[in-house]
Amino acid sequence: MNIDTTRVAIVGAGYMGGGIGQTLARGGATVVLLDRDPAAAEAGHRRVVEQAADFEEKGYFDKGDAEAIAARISWSGDIAASVASADLIFEVVFEDLEVKKPVLLEIEKHARPDAIIASNTSAIPIAAMAEVLSTPERFFGIHFFNPAQLLPGVEVIPGEKSDRSLIPGILELLTAAGKEPAVVPDTPGFVCNRLQFALYKEAVKMVEEGAVSPEQIDTVVKASFGFRLALYGPFQVGDMAGLDVYASSYKSLEAELGERYTVPDSLRERVESGDFGIKTGGGYLGLSEDEAARLIAGRDKAYVALGALRRELAADS
């Protein structure tokens, strides 16, 4: 899939649909924003074009990006005609399966047989949506994060019946648009939302218990593990910190908070076998000695740079 010749139709011209359209148009694709209400489609298009100009003025986009986006993105209230000429069609409507089903059926009805159909769902199982389609092999979840223009991550979620030979083309399209896509399984919440909603629920629980305030939690998270997570994933952080430390901490938490903090089986087994992470030459990632040394050296440099960036942004706010 060559982004410079790819035609993308986005059914749903709201903030998220517009952001996806702006991202792919900036990368070179030709995009049409669609809504049954032409006024809504026109408003979404106007917002995307005006925002692109604002982003370029602020330096978020490169010079010339706004003009390129305006030239490549259009709007329409004629869903059938626009879908029929597209290579890739996104469904970006309200996050409710019963709302999405008729939209997906309409897309499939008018799409070319070789066109890819995608949903930007945040958590609805891809299998549940694919059930309504007669051609589930060309259906995928392609989950952008809000704001789509600025966050690099995208989850690509094939369903059980999805044709995996189509994945390289999807990844090429997203990479060309400046994204960092990851192919993830069709599990509840995929990867991002399963993790972030687990954290959010625990934070809310702490507030409900009167232990801390929302402001205290935000302050601690931003300056501690949230600071690390801006640059490193949980397994990188755990392997560097020490799996023995993690296992011991889980035991302390379990004693006070119960079974939800029981040491995970694989973590316990690793520690019992003497695998404490990087410091013993192991860990979940299994890095070599050279790879581990580069990770540690890069971490220190990255943390200093991130700290300087936080201070700079705080001074400007």
Coordinates of C-alpha atoms in Angstrom, one line a residue:
M1 CA 0.0 0.0 0.0
N2 CA 1.7 3.2 -1.2
I3 CA 0.5 6.2 0.9
D4 CA 1.0 8.6 -2.0
T5 CA -1.6 6.8 -4.1
T6 CA -3.9 5.5 -1.3
R7 CA -7.4 6.9 -1.1
V8 CA -8.9 6.8 2.4
A9 CA -12.5 7.4 3.4
I10 CA -13.4 8.1 7.0
V11 CA -16.9 7.6 8.1
G12 CA -17.3 9.9 11.1
A13 CA -16.0 13.5 10.8
G14 CA -15.7 14.3 14.5
Y15 CA -12.6 15.1 16.4
M16 CA -11.1 11.6 16.2
G17 CA -12.0 11.0 12.6
G18 CA -10.7 14.4 11.6
G19 CA -7.4 13.7 13.4
I20 CA -6.9 10.4 11.6
G21 CA -7.7 12.1 8.3
Q22 CA -5.3 14.9 9.0
T23 CA -2.5 12.5 9.9
L24 CA -2.9 10.3 6.8
A25 CA -3.3 13.4 4.5
R26 CA -0.1 14.9 6.0
G27 CA 1.6 11.6 5.1
G28 CA 0.5 11.8 1.5
A29 CA -2.8 9.9 1.3
T30 CA -5.9 11.4 -0.3
V31 CA -8.7 11.6 2.3
V32 CA -12.4 12.3 2.4
L33 CA -14.3 12.9 5.6
L34 CA -17.8 11.6 5.6
D35 CA -21.0 12.1 7.6
R36 CA -24.6 11.5 6.8
D37 CA -25.1 15.1 7.7
P38 CA -23.2 17.1 5.1
A39 CA -23.0 20.1 7.5
A40 CA -21.2 17.9 10.0
A41 CA -18.8 16.7 7.3
E42 CA -18.1 20.2 6.2
A43 CA -17.5 21.4 9.7
G44 CA -15.1 18.6 10.4
H45 CA -13.2 19.4 7.3
R46 CA -13.0 23.1 8.1
R47 CA -11.7 22.2 11.6
V48 CA -9.0 19.9 10.3
V49 CA -7.8 22.5 7.7
E50 CA -7.8 25.4 10.3
Q51 CA -6.1 23.3 12.9
A52 CA -3.4 22.2 10.4
A53 CA -2.6 25.9 9.8
D54 CA -2.5 26.6 13.5
F55 CA -0.2 23.6 14.1
E56 CA 2.2 24.7 11.4
E57 CA 2.3 28.3 12.8
K58 CA 3.1 26.9 16.2
G59 CA 5.8 24.7 14.8
Y60 CA 4.1 21.4 15.5
F61 CA 3.9 20.7 11.7
D62 CA 6.6 21.4 9.1
K63 CA 6.3 24.3 6.8
G64 CA 4.1 23.5 3.9
D65 CA 2.2 20.7 5.7
A66 CA -1.0 22.8 6.2
E67 CA -1.2 23.5 2.4
A68 CA -0.6 19.9 1.6
I69 CA -3.3 18.7 4.0
A70 CA -5.8 21.2 2.6
A71 CA -5.0 19.9 -0.9
R72 CA -5.4 16.3 0.0
I73 CA -8.4 16.3 2.3
S74 CA -12.1 16.8 1.3
W75 CA -15.5 16.2 2.7
S76 CA -18.8 14.7 1.5
G77 CA -22.2 13.6 2.7
D78 CA -22.4 10.9 0.0
I79 CA -21.0 7.9 1.9
A80 CA -21.8 5.4 -0.8
A81 CA -20.0 7.1 -3.6
S82 CA -16.9 8.0 -1.5
V83 CA -16.6 4.6 0.0
A84 CA -16.8 3.0 -3.4
S85 CA -13.6 4.7 -4.6
A86 CA -11.6 4.1 -1.5
D87 CA -8.7 1.7 -0.8
L88 CA -9.1 1.9 3.0
I89 CA -12.3 2.9 4.8
F90 CA -12.3 3.8 8.5
E91 CA -15.4 3.6 10.8
V92 CA -15.0 6.2 13.4
V93 CA -18.4 6.6 15.1
F94 CA -19.6 6.4 18.7
E95 CA -18.0 3.7 20.8
D96 CA -21.1 1.4 20.9
L97 CA -21.3 -1.9 19.1
E98 CA -24.9 -1.4 18.1
V99 CA -24.1 2.0 16.6
K100 CA -21.1 0.6 14.7
K101 CA -22.8 -2.4 13.2
P102 CA -25.1 -0.6 10.7
V103 CA -22.2 1.7 9.7
L104 CA -19.9 -1.3 9.0
L105 CA -22.7 -3.0 7.0
E106 CA -23.2 0.2 4.9
I107 CA -19.4 0.5 4.3
E108 CA -19.2 -3.2 3.2
K109 CA -22.1 -2.8 0.9
H110 CA -20.5 0.0 -1.1
A111 CA -16.7 -0.8 -0.7
R112 CA -14.7 -2.4 -3.5
P113 CA -14.0 -6.1 -2.9
D114 CA -10.3 -5.4 -2.4
A115 CA -10.7 -2.5 -0.1
I116 CA -9.7 -2.8 3.6
I117 CA -12.2 -1.9 6.2
A118 CA -11.1 -0.7 9.6
S119 CA -12.5 0.4 12.9
N120 CA -10.9 2.9 15.3
T121 CA -12.6 1.2 18.3
S122 CA -10.8 1.6 21.6
A123 CA -11.9 -1.6 23.2
I124 CA -14.8 -3.4 21.4
P125 CA -13.6 -6.9 20.3
I126 CA -12.8 -7.0 16.6
A127 CA -14.4 -10.4 16.4
A128 CA -17.7 -9.0 17.6
M129 CA -17.8 -6.4 14.8
A130 CA -16.5 -8.9 12.2
E131 CA -19.5 -11.1 12.9
V132 CA -21.8 -8.7 11.0
L133 CA -19.6 -8.7 7.9
S134 CA -19.7 -11.1 5.0
T135 CA -16.0 -10.4 4.3
P136 CA -14.4 -10.4 7.7
E137 CA -11.0 -11.3 6.1
R138 CA -10.5 -7.7 5.1
F139 CA -11.5 -6.2 8.5
F140 CA -9.1 -4.9 11.1
G141 CA -9.0 -2.7 14.1
I142 CA -6.7 0.3 13.6
H143 CA -6.7 2.1 16.9
F144 CA -5.2 5.7 16.9
F145 CA -4.8 7.5 20.2
N146 CA -6.1 10.9 20.9
P147 CA -4.9 13.3 19.6
A148 CA -4.2 11.3 16.5
Q149 CA -2.1 13.9 14.9
L150 CA 0.4 14.0 17.8
L151 CA 0.6 10.6 19.5
P152 CA 2.8 8.2 17.5
G153 CA 1.3 4.9 18.6
V154 CA -1.3 3.0 16.7
E155 CA -2.6 -0.5 17.5
V156 CA -3.3 -2.7 14.5
I157 CA -5.6 -5.5 15.6
P158 CA -6.4 -8.4 13.2
G159 CA -9.4 -10.5 14.0
E160 CA -9.5 -14.3 13.9
K161 CA -10.5 -14.2 10.2
S162 CA -8.5 -11.2 9.1
D163 CA -6.2 -11.8 6.2
R164 CA -2.7 -11.3 7.7
S165 CA -1.2 -10.8 4.3
L166 CA -2.8 -7.3 4.3
I167 CA -0.9 -6.3 7.5
P168 CA 2.4 -5.2 5.9
G169 CA 0.5 -2.7 3.7
I170 CA -1.3 -1.3 6.7
L171 CA 2.0 -0.9 8.6
E172 CA 3.6 0.7 5.6
L173 CA 0.8 3.3 5.4
L174 CA 1.0 4.1 9.1
T175 CA 4.8 4.3 9.2
A176 CA 4.8 6.6 6.2
A177 CA 2.5 8.9 8.1
G178 CA 4.9 9.1 10.9
K179 CA 3.3 6.5 13.2
E180 CA 4.8 3.7 15.4
P181 CA 2.3 0.9 14.8
A182 CA 2.2 -2.3 16.7
V183 CA 0.3 -5.5 15.8
V184 CA -1.6 -6.6 18.9
P185 CA -4.1 -9.5 19.6
D186 CA -7.8 -9.1 19.8
T187 CA -7.9 -9.3 23.6
P188 CA -10.1 -7.3 25.9
G189 CA -9.0 -3.6 25.8
F190 CA -6.2 -4.7 23.4
V191 CA -2.9 -3.5 25.0
C192 CA -3.2 0.2 25.8
N193 CA -6.6 0.4 27.4
R194 CA -6.3 -2.8 29.4
L195 CA -3.2 -1.3 31.0
Q196 CA -4.3 2.3 31.4
F197 CA -7.8 1.5 32.7
A198 CA -6.3 -0.8 35.3
L199 CA -4.1 2.1 36.5
Y200 CA -7.0 4.5 36.4
K201 CA -9.3 2.3 38.5
E202 CA -6.6 1.8 41.1
A203 CA -6.1 5.6 41.3
V204 CA -9.8 6.2 41.7
K205 CA -10.0 3.6 44.4
M206 CA -7.3 5.3 46.3
V207 CA -9.1 8.6 46.1
E208 CA -12.4 6.9 47.1
E209 CA -10.7 5.4 50.2
G210 CA -9.6 8.9 51.2
A211 CA -5.9 7.9 51.1
V212 CA -4.8 10.6 48.7
S213 CA -6.2 13.4 46.5
P214 CA -6.3 13.4 42.7
E215 CA -3.7 16.1 42.7
Q216 CA -1.3 14.1 44.9
I217 CA -1.6 11.1 42.6
D218 CA -1.0 13.1 39.5
T219 CA 2.1 14.8 41.0
V220 CA 3.6 11.5 42.1
V221 CA 2.9 9.6 38.8
K222 CA 4.2 12.4 36.6
A223 CA 7.5 12.6 38.5
S224 CA 8.1 8.9 39.0
F225 CA 7.0 5.9 37.0
G226 CA 5.0 8.1 34.6
F227 CA 8.2 9.9 33.9
R228 CA 9.9 6.6 33.0
L229 CA 7.0 5.4 30.9
A230 CA 7.3 8.4 28.6
L231 CA 10.4 6.6 27.2
Y232 CA 10.4 3.0 28.4
G233 CA 7.9 0.2 28.5
P234 CA 7.0 -1.7 31.8
F235 CA 9.2 -4.7 30.9
Q236 CA 12.2 -2.5 30.2
V237 CA 11.7 -0.6 33.5
G238 CA 11.2 -3.8 35.4
D239 CA 14.2 -5.5 34.0
M240 CA 16.3 -2.5 34.9
A241 CA 14.9 -2.0 38.4
G242 CA 15.3 -5.7 39.4
L243 CA 12.7 -8.4 39.3
D244 CA 13.6 -9.4 42.9
V245 CA 12.7 -5.9 44.0
Y246 CA 9.3 -6.2 42.2
A247 CA 8.5 -9.6 43.7
S248 CA 9.3 -8.4 47.2
S249 CA 7.2 -5.3 46.7
Y250 CA 4.2 -7.4 45.5
K251 CA 4.5 -9.5 48.7
S252 CA 4.3 -6.3 50.9
L253 CA 1.4 -5.0 48.9
E254 CA -0.5 -8.3 49.0
A255 CA -0.2 -8.4 52.8
E256 CA -2.0 -5.1 53.0
L257 CA -4.3 -5.0 49.9
G258 CA -5.1 -8.7 49.2
E259 CA -4.9 -11.1 46.3
R260 CA -5.0 -8.6 43.5
Y261 CA -1.4 -7.9 44.4
T262 CA -0.2 -11.5 44.5
V263 CA 3.2 -12.0 42.8
P264 CA 2.5 -13.0 39.2
D265 CA 3.5 -16.6 38.6
S266 CA 6.1 -16.0 35.9
L267 CA 7.7 -13.3 38.0
R268 CA 7.9 -15.5 41.0
E269 CA 9.4 -18.4 39.0
R270 CA 12.0 -16.1 37.5
V271 CA 13.1 -14.8 40.8
E272 CA 13.2 -18.2 42.4
S273 CA 15.5 -19.4 39.6
G274 CA 17.8 -16.5 40.2
D275 CA 16.7 -14.3 37.3
F276 CA 16.6 -10.8 38.7
G277 CA 16.6 -8.9 35.4
I278 CA 19.5 -7.1 33.8
K279 CA 21.7 -7.3 36.9
T280 CA 21.9 -11.1 36.5
G281 CA 21.9 -11.2 32.8
G282 CA 18.2 -12.2 32.4
G283 CA 14.9 -10.6 32.6
Y284 CA 11.7 -10.8 30.5
L285 CA 13.4 -9.2 27.5
G286 CA 16.5 -11.4 27.6
L287 CA 18.9 -8.7 26.6
S288 CA 22.5 -9.5 26.0
E289 CA 25.2 -7.8 28.1
D290 CA 25.9 -5.3 25.4
E291 CA 22.2 -4.5 24.9
A292 CA 21.7 -4.1 28.6
A293 CA 24.7 -1.7 28.9
R294 CA 23.3 0.4 26.0
L295 CA 19.9 0.5 27.6
I296 CA 21.2 1.7 30.9
A297 CA 23.5 4.3 29.3
G298 CA 20.7 5.5 27.1
R299 CA 18.3 5.6 30.0
D300 CA 20.4 8.0 32.0
K301 CA 20.9 10.4 29.0
A302 CA 17.2 10.2 28.2
Y303 CA 16.1 11.0 31.8
V304 CA 18.3 14.0 31.9
A305 CA 16.9 15.3 28.6
L306 CA 13.3 14.6 29.6
G307 CA 13.8 16.4 32.9
A308 CA 15.1 19.4 31.1
L309 CA 12.2 19.3 28.7
R310 CA 9.7 19.2 31.6
R311 CA 11.3 22.2 33.2
E312 CA 11.2 24.1 29.9
L313 CA 7.5 23.3 29.4
A314 CA 6.7 24.3 33.0
A315 CA 8.4 27.6 32.5
D316 CA 6.4 28.3 29.4
S317 CA 3.0 27.4 31.0

